[in-house]
Amino acid sequence: MKKFALFLGLIWYCLQAQAELPAPVANALKEAGVSQQNVSVYVQAVDSNVAILKHNADKSMNPASVMKMVTTNAALDLLTPAYRWKTALYHDGTIKNWVLNGNLMIKGYGDPSFKAQDFWRLLMSLRQAGVKKINGDLIIDKTYFADDVDNGISFDEEKWRAYNAKPSAFSVNGRSTSFRFSANDDAVNVNQEFELPEVTIVNKMKAVNGDCGNWRGRMNYDVQMNTNTAVVTFNGVYAPDCGERFLELSLFDDAQYAFFTFKKIWRDLGGEFTGTLKRQPIPSNAHQLLEQSSEPLGSVVRDINKWSNNLMARQLLLTIAAEKVSTPATVAKGVMAIKSWLSATGVNNNGLVLENGSGLSRIERISAEQLGKMLVGAYLSPVMPEFMASMPILSLDGTVKQRLQDSASNGRAHLKTGSINGVSAIAGYVLDANGHRHVMVMLVNHANAGASRDAQDALVEWVHQLP
């Protein structure tokens, strides 16, 4: 009986130890004013079936952008790292003597990485195919995604910010206008990175001396839209110490931005066009001219995770929907495919809520244990190299470049971060001092979540120092 009591006591002790946060983490949370009940933690060695540390690990929490890990892992597994998106050109007329007498048509298939340089390459191929003048309109077919994917609802009050842009089957540059700021002692310069004539900049910025500090909080902007033009006025101060900084705004809808970009590039290539923009499906009797492929998914996921690109993640979820369920793609179809995939990998869906797969959401939920077990499974899967390579490397790049630069863990962790008001999260893989790799997840949902960074860093160092 005495031995049995000792055995039960040992089990109780182990369970308690599993639930207790390491002292450096607990102290940092206390310093930040964050209650431990608002924190969820999961740590497990990739070559073990048992967690080393579990704290509120089964509690469904908002993960912010850490949710992108679920979307990208599912995509790599379901679509394969070699998957490529296509973009196709069609026409409904005739081509003779360098003239297309008819409409030029673009069919988009949801490429999240389609940029102005990709558009240039596509249109250069059109020029090489014998077209210089287009006597017709530009038709953009976006029917690969459902119409109601863009519900017009912004995540916050910053409706012009690029992170609020909605998915589209044909999106160029994420329909983002990037403004570059720089300054000398006398003046502040504001320019478009990819200059569209439809955008006018009114620069009322003033140069000031001193540290860069919170440069974004020291300036504001106003957007005035007309039918086909935008006037953006910038006010505030900017210090030369800031060097170059960028602000991305989404001023036009997806088709407008694509149309303006088309006209600029086609003109630069020596092409002629006087038509208008039409949004409609490509007719069945249209002739395909060209088809262009994107970079492979294994490369695209690096941009999504290292720089936490919300629009690309949302487009990826819809691509999963189209490829694994049916077209036109909807968010509901993508969510269904990802939940089925998670279940097939042995991760339960209890409490899991997916709204758009990017983490830019107030309602998305996942537990630290669900995410941790998914990460263990990902490490043991064929897509592990591409998945790990997509994550920021601690102290070296992406969203964790500035963290723990003087720590022994520098460069020895692949970690994805997430942050919105009231939420701060970090998850990924940490290599300990003996070369053993561990999965680590920490989710914080609290009014002071933004102050929990030191506690997260303390957990990274604790895992790195495991024997």
CSV table of C-alpha atoms in Angstrom, one decimal:
chain,number,residue,atom,x,y,z
A,1,MET,CA,0.0,0.0,0.0
A,2,LYS,CA,2.9,2.3,0.9
A,3,LYS,CA,4.6,1.6,-2.5
A,4,PHE,CA,1.3,2.3,-4.3
A,5,ALA,CA,0.9,5.7,-2.5
A,6,LEU,CA,4.5,6.6,-3.5
A,7,PHE,CA,3.7,5.6,-7.1
A,8,LEU,CA,0.6,7.9,-7.1
A,9,GLY,CA,2.7,10.7,-5.6
A,10,LEU,CA,5.3,10.3,-8.3
A,11,ILE,CA,2.6,10.5,-11.0
A,12,TRP,CA,1.1,13.6,-9.3
A,13,TYR,CA,4.5,15.3,-9.1
A,14,CYS,CA,5.2,14.6,-12.8
A,15,LEU,CA,1.8,16.1,-13.8
A,16,GLN,CA,2.4,19.1,-11.6
A,17,ALA,CA,5.9,19.6,-13.1
A,18,GLN,CA,4.5,19.4,-16.6
A,19,ALA,CA,2.0,22.2,-15.8
A,20,GLU,CA,4.4,24.5,-14.0
A,21,LEU,CA,6.1,27.3,-16.1
A,22,PRO,CA,9.8,27.7,-15.8
A,23,ALA,CA,10.8,30.3,-13.3
A,24,PRO,CA,12.3,32.8,-15.9
A,25,VAL,CA,9.1,32.6,-17.9
A,26,ALA,CA,6.8,33.0,-14.9
A,27,ASN,CA,8.8,35.9,-13.6
A,28,ALA,CA,8.8,37.7,-17.0
A,29,LEU,CA,5.0,37.2,-17.3
A,30,LYS,CA,4.5,38.7,-13.8
A,31,GLU,CA,6.7,41.6,-14.7
A,32,ALA,CA,4.6,42.2,-17.8
A,33,GLY,CA,1.4,42.1,-15.8
A,34,VAL,CA,0.1,38.9,-17.7
A,35,SER,CA,-1.7,36.3,-15.7
A,36,GLN,CA,-0.6,32.7,-16.3
A,37,GLN,CA,-4.1,31.6,-16.9
A,38,ASN,CA,-4.1,33.7,-20.1
A,39,VAL,CA,-1.0,31.8,-21.4
A,40,SER,CA,-0.8,28.5,-23.1
A,41,VAL,CA,2.5,26.6,-23.6
A,42,TYR,CA,3.5,23.3,-25.2
A,43,VAL,CA,7.0,21.9,-25.5
A,44,GLN,CA,7.9,18.5,-26.9
A,45,ALA,CA,11.0,16.9,-28.4
A,46,VAL,CA,10.5,15.9,-32.0
A,47,ASP,CA,11.7,12.4,-31.3
A,48,SER,CA,9.5,11.9,-28.3
A,49,ASN,CA,5.8,11.0,-27.9
A,50,VAL,CA,5.5,12.9,-24.6
A,51,ALA,CA,5.5,16.6,-23.9
A,52,ILE,CA,8.1,18.1,-21.7
A,53,LEU,CA,6.0,21.1,-20.7
A,54,LYS,CA,2.3,21.6,-20.9
A,55,HIS,CA,0.6,24.7,-19.4
A,56,ASN,CA,-3.1,25.3,-20.3
A,57,ALA,CA,-2.0,23.4,-23.4
A,58,ASP,CA,-5.6,22.2,-24.3
A,59,LYS,CA,-7.1,25.7,-24.1
A,60,SER,CA,-8.3,27.2,-27.4
A,61,MET,CA,-6.5,30.5,-27.9
A,62,ASN,CA,-6.3,33.2,-30.6
A,63,PRO,CA,-2.9,32.5,-32.3
A,64,ALA,CA,-2.8,35.6,-34.5
A,65,SER,CA,-0.4,35.1,-37.4
A,66,VAL,CA,1.0,31.8,-36.0
A,67,MET,CA,-2.1,30.3,-37.6
A,68,LYS,CA,-0.3,30.7,-40.9
A,69,MET,CA,1.8,27.7,-39.9
A,70,VAL,CA,-1.4,25.5,-40.1
A,71,THR,CA,-2.3,26.9,-43.6
A,72,THR,CA,1.2,26.6,-45.0
A,73,ASN,CA,1.8,23.1,-43.6
A,74,ALA,CA,-1.5,21.9,-44.9
A,75,ALA,CA,-0.8,23.4,-48.3
A,76,LEU,CA,2.7,21.8,-48.6
A,77,ASP,CA,1.3,18.4,-47.6
A,78,LEU,CA,-1.9,18.5,-49.7
A,79,LEU,CA,-0.5,20.3,-52.8
A,80,THR,CA,3.2,19.3,-52.5
A,81,PRO,CA,6.1,21.7,-52.5
A,82,ALA,CA,6.3,21.5,-56.3
A,83,TYR,CA,2.8,22.9,-56.9
A,84,ARG,CA,2.7,26.0,-59.2
A,85,TRP,CA,-0.1,28.4,-59.9
A,86,LYS,CA,-0.9,29.3,-63.5
A,87,THR,CA,-2.0,32.5,-65.1
A,88,ALA,CA,-3.4,32.3,-68.7
A,89,LEU,CA,-3.9,34.7,-71.6
A,90,TYR,CA,-6.8,34.3,-74.1
A,91,HIS,CA,-8.3,36.3,-77.0
A,92,ASP,CA,-11.6,36.2,-78.9
A,93,GLY,CA,-10.4,37.7,-82.2
A,94,THR,CA,-7.7,37.4,-84.7
A,95,ILE,CA,-4.0,38.3,-84.7
A,96,LYS,CA,-2.5,39.8,-87.9
A,97,ASN,CA,0.3,42.2,-88.7
A,98,TRP,CA,1.1,42.7,-84.9
A,99,VAL,CA,-2.6,43.6,-84.2
A,100,LEU,CA,-5.0,41.8,-82.0
A,101,ASN,CA,-8.5,42.6,-83.3
A,102,GLY,CA,-10.4,41.5,-80.3
A,103,ASN,CA,-10.3,41.4,-76.5
A,104,LEU,CA,-7.3,40.3,-74.5
A,105,MET,CA,-8.4,38.1,-71.6
A,106,ILE,CA,-6.6,37.1,-68.4
A,107,LYS,CA,-7.7,34.0,-66.4
A,108,GLY,CA,-6.3,34.1,-62.8
A,109,TYR,CA,-5.9,31.0,-60.7
A,110,GLY,CA,-5.1,32.6,-57.4
A,111,ASP,CA,-1.4,33.0,-57.6
A,112,PRO,CA,-0.5,34.7,-54.3
A,113,SER,CA,3.0,35.7,-55.5
A,114,PHE,CA,2.1,37.3,-58.8
A,115,LYS,CA,4.0,40.6,-58.9
A,116,ALA,CA,4.6,43.4,-61.5
A,117,GLN,CA,7.7,41.6,-62.8
A,118,ASP,CA,5.6,38.5,-63.4
A,119,PHE,CA,3.1,40.6,-65.3
A,120,TRP,CA,6.0,42.1,-67.3
A,121,ARG,CA,7.2,38.6,-68.2
A,122,LEU,CA,3.7,37.5,-69.2
A,123,LEU,CA,3.2,40.6,-71.4
A,124,MET,CA,6.6,40.3,-72.9
A,125,SER,CA,5.7,36.8,-74.0
A,126,LEU,CA,2.6,38.3,-75.6
A,127,ARG,CA,4.8,40.8,-77.5
A,128,GLN,CA,7.0,37.9,-78.7
A,129,ALA,CA,3.9,36.1,-79.8
A,130,GLY,CA,3.3,38.8,-82.3
A,131,VAL,CA,1.0,41.3,-80.6
A,132,LYS,CA,1.8,45.0,-80.4
A,133,LYS,CA,-1.6,46.7,-80.8
A,134,ILE,CA,-4.8,45.5,-79.0
A,135,ASN,CA,-8.1,46.7,-80.7
A,136,GLY,CA,-10.3,45.6,-77.8
A,137,ASP,CA,-10.7,45.6,-74.1
A,138,LEU,CA,-8.9,43.9,-71.2
A,139,ILE,CA,-11.2,41.2,-69.7
A,140,ILE,CA,-10.2,39.8,-66.3
A,141,ASP,CA,-11.7,36.5,-65.3
A,142,LYS,CA,-11.6,35.9,-61.5
A,143,THR,CA,-14.2,33.1,-61.3
A,144,TYR,CA,-11.7,30.6,-59.9
A,145,PHE,CA,-12.5,32.1,-56.5
A,146,ALA,CA,-16.2,32.8,-55.5
A,147,ASP,CA,-17.5,36.3,-55.7
A,148,ASP,CA,-18.3,36.6,-52.1
A,149,VAL,CA,-14.7,35.9,-50.9
A,150,ASP,CA,-14.3,39.7,-50.8
A,151,ASN,CA,-16.9,40.7,-48.3
A,152,GLY,CA,-15.7,44.3,-48.0
A,153,ILE,CA,-15.1,44.0,-44.2
A,154,SER,CA,-11.9,45.4,-42.9
A,155,PHE,CA,-10.1,43.8,-39.9
A,156,ASP,CA,-9.8,47.2,-38.2
A,157,GLU,CA,-10.3,50.9,-38.9
A,158,GLU,CA,-7.3,51.1,-41.2
A,159,LYS,CA,-9.3,50.2,-44.3
A,160,TRP,CA,-6.5,51.4,-46.7
A,161,ARG,CA,-3.7,49.3,-45.2
A,162,ALA,CA,-2.5,46.5,-47.4
A,163,TYR,CA,-3.1,43.8,-44.8
A,164,ASN,CA,-6.8,44.4,-45.2
A,165,ALA,CA,-6.8,43.6,-48.9
A,166,LYS,CA,-9.1,40.8,-49.8
A,167,PRO,CA,-8.2,37.7,-51.8
A,168,SER,CA,-8.6,37.5,-55.6
A,169,ALA,CA,-8.1,34.9,-58.3
A,170,PHE,CA,-6.0,37.6,-60.1
A,171,SER,CA,-4.0,39.8,-57.8
A,172,VAL,CA,-1.0,41.8,-58.8
A,173,ASN,CA,1.5,43.0,-56.2
A,174,GLY,CA,-1.1,42.0,-53.6
A,175,ARG,CA,-2.8,45.2,-55.1
A,176,SER,CA,-0.5,47.1,-52.8
A,177,THR,CA,1.0,50.6,-53.5
A,178,SER,CA,4.2,50.8,-51.5
A,179,PHE,CA,5.4,54.3,-50.4
A,180,ARG,CA,9.1,54.7,-49.7
A,181,PHE,CA,10.1,57.3,-47.1
A,182,SER,CA,13.6,58.8,-46.7
A,183,ALA,CA,15.0,62.1,-45.5
A,184,ASN,CA,17.9,64.4,-45.3
A,185,ASP,CA,18.4,67.4,-43.0
A,186,ASP,CA,16.1,69.6,-45.1
A,187,ALA,CA,13.4,67.5,-46.6
A,188,VAL,CA,11.4,64.2,-46.5
A,189,ASN,CA,11.1,62.3,-49.8
A,190,VAL,CA,8.0,60.2,-50.4
A,191,ASN,CA,7.9,58.0,-53.6
A,192,GLN,CA,6.0,55.1,-55.0
A,193,GLU,CA,8.1,51.9,-55.3
A,194,PHE,CA,6.1,50.8,-58.4
A,195,GLU,CA,4.8,54.1,-59.8
A,196,LEU,CA,1.3,54.3,-61.2
A,197,PRO,CA,0.2,57.5,-62.8
A,198,GLU,CA,-3.2,57.0,-61.2
A,199,VAL,CA,-1.7,57.8,-57.8
A,200,THR,CA,-0.8,61.3,-56.8
A,201,ILE,CA,1.3,62.0,-53.7
A,202,VAL,CA,0.9,65.2,-51.7
A,203,ASN,CA,3.9,65.4,-49.4
A,204,LYS,CA,3.5,67.6,-46.3
A,205,MET,CA,6.1,65.7,-44.3
A,206,LYS,CA,8.8,67.6,-42.4
A,207,ALA,CA,12.3,66.5,-41.5
A,208,VAL,CA,13.3,66.5,-37.8
A,209,ASN,CA,16.5,65.5,-36.0
A,210,GLY,CA,16.8,62.8,-33.5
A,211,ASP,CA,16.3,59.0,-33.2
A,212,CYS,CA,13.9,57.3,-35.6
A,213,GLY,CA,11.7,55.9,-32.7
A,214,ASN,CA,8.1,55.2,-33.5
A,215,TRP,CA,8.3,56.7,-37.0
A,216,ARG,CA,4.9,55.4,-38.0
A,217,GLY,CA,3.2,57.0,-35.0
A,218,ARG,CA,4.6,60.4,-36.0
A,219,MET,CA,2.9,60.6,-39.3
A,220,ASN,CA,-0.5,60.2,-40.8
A,221,TYR,CA,-2.1,59.9,-44.2
A,222,ASP,CA,-5.4,60.9,-46.0
A,223,VAL,CA,-6.7,59.1,-49.0
A,224,GLN,CA,-9.1,60.8,-51.5
A,225,MET,CA,-10.5,58.5,-54.2
A,226,ASN,CA,-12.0,59.4,-57.5
A,227,THR,CA,-13.3,57.0,-60.1
A,228,ASN,CA,-9.9,56.0,-61.4
A,229,THR,CA,-7.4,58.0,-59.4
A,230,ALA,CA,-6.2,58.3,-55.8
A,231,VAL,CA,-4.7,61.3,-54.0
A,232,VAL,CA,-2.7,60.4,-50.9
A,233,THR,CA,-1.6,63.2,-48.6
A,234,PHE,CA,1.1,62.6,-46.0
A,235,ASN,CA,1.5,64.8,-42.9
A,236,GLY,CA,3.9,64.5,-39.9
A,237,VAL,CA,7.6,64.4,-39.2
A,238,TYR,CA,10.3,61.9,-40.2
A,239,ALA,CA,14.0,61.7,-39.1
A,240,PRO,CA,17.0,61.0,-41.4
A,241,ASP,CA,18.0,58.4,-38.7
A,242,CYS,CA,15.1,56.2,-40.0
A,243,GLY,CA,16.9,55.6,-43.3
A,244,GLU,CA,14.4,54.1,-45.8
A,245,ARG,CA,11.0,53.0,-44.5
A,246,PHE,CA,7.9,51.7,-46.3
A,247,LEU,CA,4.2,52.0,-45.9
A,248,GLU,CA,1.9,49.7,-48.0
A,249,LEU,CA,-1.6,50.9,-48.8
A,250,SER,CA,-4.3,49.1,-50.9
A,251,LEU,CA,-5.9,52.0,-52.8
A,252,PHE,CA,-7.7,50.2,-55.7
A,253,ASP,CA,-9.7,47.0,-56.0
A,254,ASP,CA,-8.0,44.0,-57.4
A,255,ALA,CA,-9.1,44.4,-61.0
A,256,GLN,CA,-8.4,48.2,-61.1
A,257,TYR,CA,-4.9,47.7,-59.8
A,258,ALA,CA,-4.3,45.0,-62.3
A,259,PHE,CA,-5.7,47.1,-65.2
A,260,PHE,CA,-3.5,50.1,-64.3
A,261,THR,CA,-0.5,47.9,-64.0
A,262,PHE,CA,-1.3,46.3,-67.4
A,263,LYS,CA,-1.5,49.7,-69.1
A,264,LYS,CA,1.8,50.9,-67.6
A,265,ILE,CA,3.8,47.7,-68.5
A,266,TRP,CA,2.2,47.4,-72.0
A,267,ARG,CA,3.1,51.0,-72.8
A,268,ASP,CA,6.6,50.5,-71.5
A,269,LEU,CA,6.9,47.4,-73.8
A,270,GLY,CA,5.9,49.6,-76.8
A,271,GLY,CA,2.4,48.2,-77.0
A,272,GLU,CA,-0.7,50.1,-77.9
A,273,PHE,CA,-4.1,49.9,-76.1
A,274,THR,CA,-7.1,52.2,-75.8
A,275,GLY,CA,-9.7,49.8,-74.4
A,276,THR,CA,-11.4,49.6,-71.1
A,277,LEU,CA,-11.5,47.1,-68.2
A,278,LYS,CA,-14.2,44.4,-68.0
A,279,ARG,CA,-14.7,41.8,-65.3
A,280,GLN,CA,-16.4,38.7,-66.7
A,281,PRO,CA,-15.8,35.0,-67.3
A,282,ILE,CA,-13.8,34.0,-70.4
A,283,PRO,CA,-16.2,32.7,-73.1
A,284,SER,CA,-15.9,29.0,-74.1
A,285,ASN,CA,-14.9,30.0,-77.7
A,286,ALA,CA,-11.9,32.0,-76.6
A,287,HIS,CA,-8.4,31.0,-77.9
A,288,GLN,CA,-5.6,30.4,-75.4
A,289,LEU,CA,-2.5,32.4,-76.2
A,290,LEU,CA,-0.1,31.8,-73.3
A,291,GLU,CA,0.1,30.2,-69.9
A,292,GLN,CA,2.7,31.2,-67.3
A,293,SER,CA,3.6,29.3,-64.1
A,294,SER,CA,4.6,30.7,-60.7
A,295,GLU,CA,7.5,29.8,-58.5
A,296,PRO,CA,6.9,26.5,-56.7
A,297,LEU,CA,4.9,26.5,-53.5
A,298,GLY,CA,8.0,25.4,-51.5
A,299,SER,CA,9.5,28.9,-52.4
A,300,VAL,CA,6.2,30.9,-52.0
A,301,VAL,CA,5.6,29.7,-48.4
A,302,ARG,CA,8.8,31.4,-47.3
A,303,ASP,CA,7.4,34.8,-48.2
A,304,ILE,CA,4.2,33.9,-46.3
A,305,ASN,CA,5.8,32.8,-43.1
A,306,LYS,CA,9.1,34.8,-42.9
A,307,TRP,CA,7.3,38.1,-43.5
A,308,SER,CA,3.8,37.1,-42.3
A,309,ASN,CA,1.9,38.0,-45.4
A,310,ASN,CA,-1.8,37.9,-44.7
A,311,LEU,CA,-3.2,38.2,-48.2
A,312,MET,CA,-0.9,35.4,-49.5
A,313,ALA,CA,-2.0,33.1,-46.7
A,314,ARG,CA,-5.7,33.8,-47.5
A,315,GLN,CA,-5.1,33.1,-51.1
A,316,LEU,CA,-3.3,29.9,-50.2
A,317,LEU,CA,-6.4,28.7,-48.1
A,318,LEU,CA,-8.6,29.3,-51.2
A,319,THR,CA,-6.1,27.5,-53.4
A,320,ILE,CA,-6.5,24.4,-51.1
A,321,ALA,CA,-10.3,24.8,-51.4
A,322,ALA,CA,-10.1,24.9,-55.2
A,323,GLU,CA,-7.7,22.0,-55.6
A,324,LYS,CA,-9.0,19.7,-52.9
A,325,VAL,CA,-12.7,20.4,-52.9
A,326,SER,CA,-14.1,22.3,-55.9
A,327,THR,CA,-14.3,25.6,-57.7
A,328,PRO,CA,-15.2,28.3,-57.3
A,329,ALA,CA,-13.1,28.3,-54.1
A,330,THR,CA,-14.7,29.5,-50.9
A,331,VAL,CA,-13.3,29.9,-47.4
A,332,ALA,CA,-15.7,27.3,-46.1
A,333,LYS,CA,-14.3,24.7,-48.6
A,334,GLY,CA,-10.7,25.6,-47.5
A,335,VAL,CA,-11.6,25.3,-43.8
A,336,MET,CA,-13.2,21.9,-44.5
A,337,ALA,CA,-10.1,20.6,-46.4
A,338,ILE,CA,-7.7,21.8,-43.7
A,339,LYS,CA,-9.7,20.3,-40.8
A,340,SER,CA,-10.0,17.0,-42.7
A,341,TRP,CA,-6.2,17.1,-43.2
A,342,LEU,CA,-5.5,17.8,-39.6
A,343,SER,CA,-7.7,14.9,-38.5
A,344,ALA,CA,-5.9,12.6,-40.9
A,345,THR,CA,-2.6,13.5,-39.4
A,346,GLY,CA,-3.9,12.6,-35.9
A,347,VAL,CA,-4.5,16.1,-34.6
A,348,ASN,CA,-8.0,16.6,-33.1
A,349,ASN,CA,-10.1,19.6,-34.2
A,350,ASN,CA,-11.8,20.3,-30.9
A,351,GLY,CA,-12.1,24.0,-30.4
A,352,LEU,CA,-10.3,24.8,-33.7
A,353,VAL,CA,-11.7,27.9,-35.5
A,354,LEU,CA,-10.4,28.9,-38.9
A,355,GLU,CA,-11.8,32.2,-40.3
A,356,ASN,CA,-9.3,32.9,-43.2
A,357,GLY,CA,-6.2,30.9,-42.4
A,358,SER,CA,-4.0,34.0,-41.9
A,359,GLY,CA,-4.5,34.8,-38.2
A,360,LEU,CA,-5.7,38.3,-39.1
A,361,SER,CA,-8.9,37.5,-37.1
A,362,ARG,CA,-10.6,38.0,-33.8
A,363,ILE,CA,-12.2,34.6,-33.8
A,364,GLU,CA,-9.6,32.1,-35.0
A,365,ARG,CA,-8.7,29.6,-32.3
A,366,ILE,CA,-6.3,26.7,-31.8
A,367,SER,CA,-4.7,25.2,-28.7
A,368,ALA,CA,-1.0,25.1,-28.0
A,369,GLU,CA,-1.2,21.3,-27.9
A,370,GLN,CA,-2.9,21.0,-31.3
A,371,LEU,CA,-0.3,23.3,-32.8
A,372,GLY,CA,2.5,21.5,-31.1
A,373,LYS,CA,1.4,18.1,-32.2
A,374,MET,CA,1.0,19.4,-35.8
A,375,LEU,CA,4.6,20.7,-35.7
A,376,VAL,CA,5.9,17.4,-34.4
A,377,GLY,CA,4.1,15.7,-37.3
A,378,ALA,CA,5.4,18.2,-39.8
A,379,TYR,CA,9.0,17.5,-38.7
A,380,LEU,CA,8.5,13.8,-39.3
A,381,SER,CA,6.8,14.4,-42.7
A,382,PRO,CA,8.3,14.5,-46.2
A,383,VAL,CA,7.7,18.3,-46.4
A,384,MET,CA,9.8,19.1,-43.3
A,385,PRO,CA,12.7,20.8,-45.2
A,386,GLU,CA,10.4,23.2,-47.1
A,387,PHE,CA,8.2,23.9,-44.0
A,388,MET,CA,11.1,24.6,-41.7
A,389,ALA,CA,12.9,26.8,-44.3
A,390,SER,CA,9.8,29.0,-44.5
A,391,MET,CA,10.1,30.1,-40.9
A,392,PRO,CA,12.1,33.0,-39.7
A,393,ILE,CA,15.5,32.1,-38.3
A,394,LEU,CA,16.0,33.5,-34.8
A,395,SER,CA,18.2,36.6,-34.8
A,396,LEU,CA,18.9,36.3,-38.5
A,397,ASP,CA,15.9,37.1,-40.7
A,398,GLY,CA,12.1,37.7,-40.9
A,399,THR,CA,10.0,38.8,-38.0
A,400,VAL,CA,12.5,37.5,-35.4
A,401,LYS,CA,15.6,39.2,-36.8
A,402,GLN,CA,15.9,41.5,-33.8
A,403,ARG,CA,15.3,39.0,-31.1
A,404,LEU,CA,17.9,37.3,-28.8
A,405,GLN,CA,20.8,38.5,-30.9
A,406,ASP,CA,23.2,38.2,-27.9
A,407,SER,CA,21.8,34.8,-26.8
A,408,ALA,CA,23.4,31.4,-27.3
A,409,SER,CA,20.2,30.4,-29.0
A,410,ASN,CA,21.0,32.9,-31.8
A,411,GLY,CA,20.4,31.1,-35.2
A,412,ARG,CA,19.3,27.9,-33.5
A,413,ALA,CA,15.6,28.2,-33.8
A,414,HIS,CA,13.0,28.5,-36.6
A,415,LEU,CA,10.1,30.5,-35.2
A,416,LYS,CA,6.9,32.1,-36.4
A,417,THR,CA,5.4,35.0,-34.5
A,418,GLY,CA,2.0,36.5,-34.3
A,419,SER,CA,0.6,39.7,-32.9
A,420,ILE,CA,-2.6,41.7,-32.9
A,421,ASN,CA,-4.2,43.7,-30.1
A,422,GLY,CA,-4.5,41.5,-27.1
A,423,VAL,CA,-2.7,38.6,-28.7
A,424,SER,CA,1.0,37.7,-28.9
A,425,ALA,CA,2.3,34.3,-30.0
A,426,ILE,CA,5.4,32.4,-31.0
A,427,ALA,CA,5.8,28.8,-32.2
A,428,GLY,CA,8.3,26.7,-34.1
A,429,TYR,CA,11.4,24.6,-33.6
A,430,VAL,CA,14.3,25.2,-31.1
A,431,LEU,CA,17.6,23.3,-31.2
A,432,ASP,CA,19.0,22.7,-27.7
A,433,ALA,CA,22.7,22.9,-26.8
A,434,ASN,CA,23.1,19.2,-27.4
A,435,GLY,CA,21.7,19.2,-30.9
A,436,HIS,CA,18.2,17.9,-30.0
A,437,ARG,CA,15.3,19.7,-31.7
A,438,HIS,CA,12.1,20.6,-29.8
A,439,VAL,CA,8.7,21.9,-30.8
A,440,MET,CA,7.8,25.0,-28.8
A,441,VAL,CA,4.5,26.9,-28.7
A,442,MET,CA,3.5,29.9,-26.5
A,443,LEU,CA,0.1,31.7,-27.0
A,444,VAL,CA,-0.8,34.7,-24.9
A,445,ASN,CA,-4.3,36.2,-24.9
A,446,HIS,CA,-4.3,39.2,-22.6
A,447,ALA,CA,-4.7,42.9,-22.7
A,448,ASN,CA,-0.9,43.2,-21.9
A,449,ALA,CA,0.0,40.4,-24.4
A,450,GLY,CA,2.3,42.8,-26.3
A,451,ALA,CA,4.5,43.0,-23.2
A,452,SER,CA,5.0,39.2,-23.1
A,453,ARG,CA,7.9,39.2,-25.5
A,454,ASP,CA,10.5,38.8,-22.7
A,455,ALA,CA,8.6,35.8,-21.4
A,456,GLN,CA,8.5,34.3,-24.9
A,457,ASP,CA,12.3,34.8,-25.2
A,458,ALA,CA,12.8,33.3,-21.8
A,459,LEU,CA,11.0,30.2,-23.0
A,460,VAL,CA,13.1,30.0,-26.1
A,461,GLU,CA,16.3,30.1,-23.9
A,462,TRP,CA,14.9,27.6,-21.5
A,463,VAL,CA,14.2,25.1,-24.3
A,464,HIS,CA,17.6,25.8,-25.8
A,465,GLN,CA,19.2,25.0,-22.4
A,466,LEU,CA,17.4,21.7,-21.9
A,467,PRO,CA,19.8,18.8,-21.1
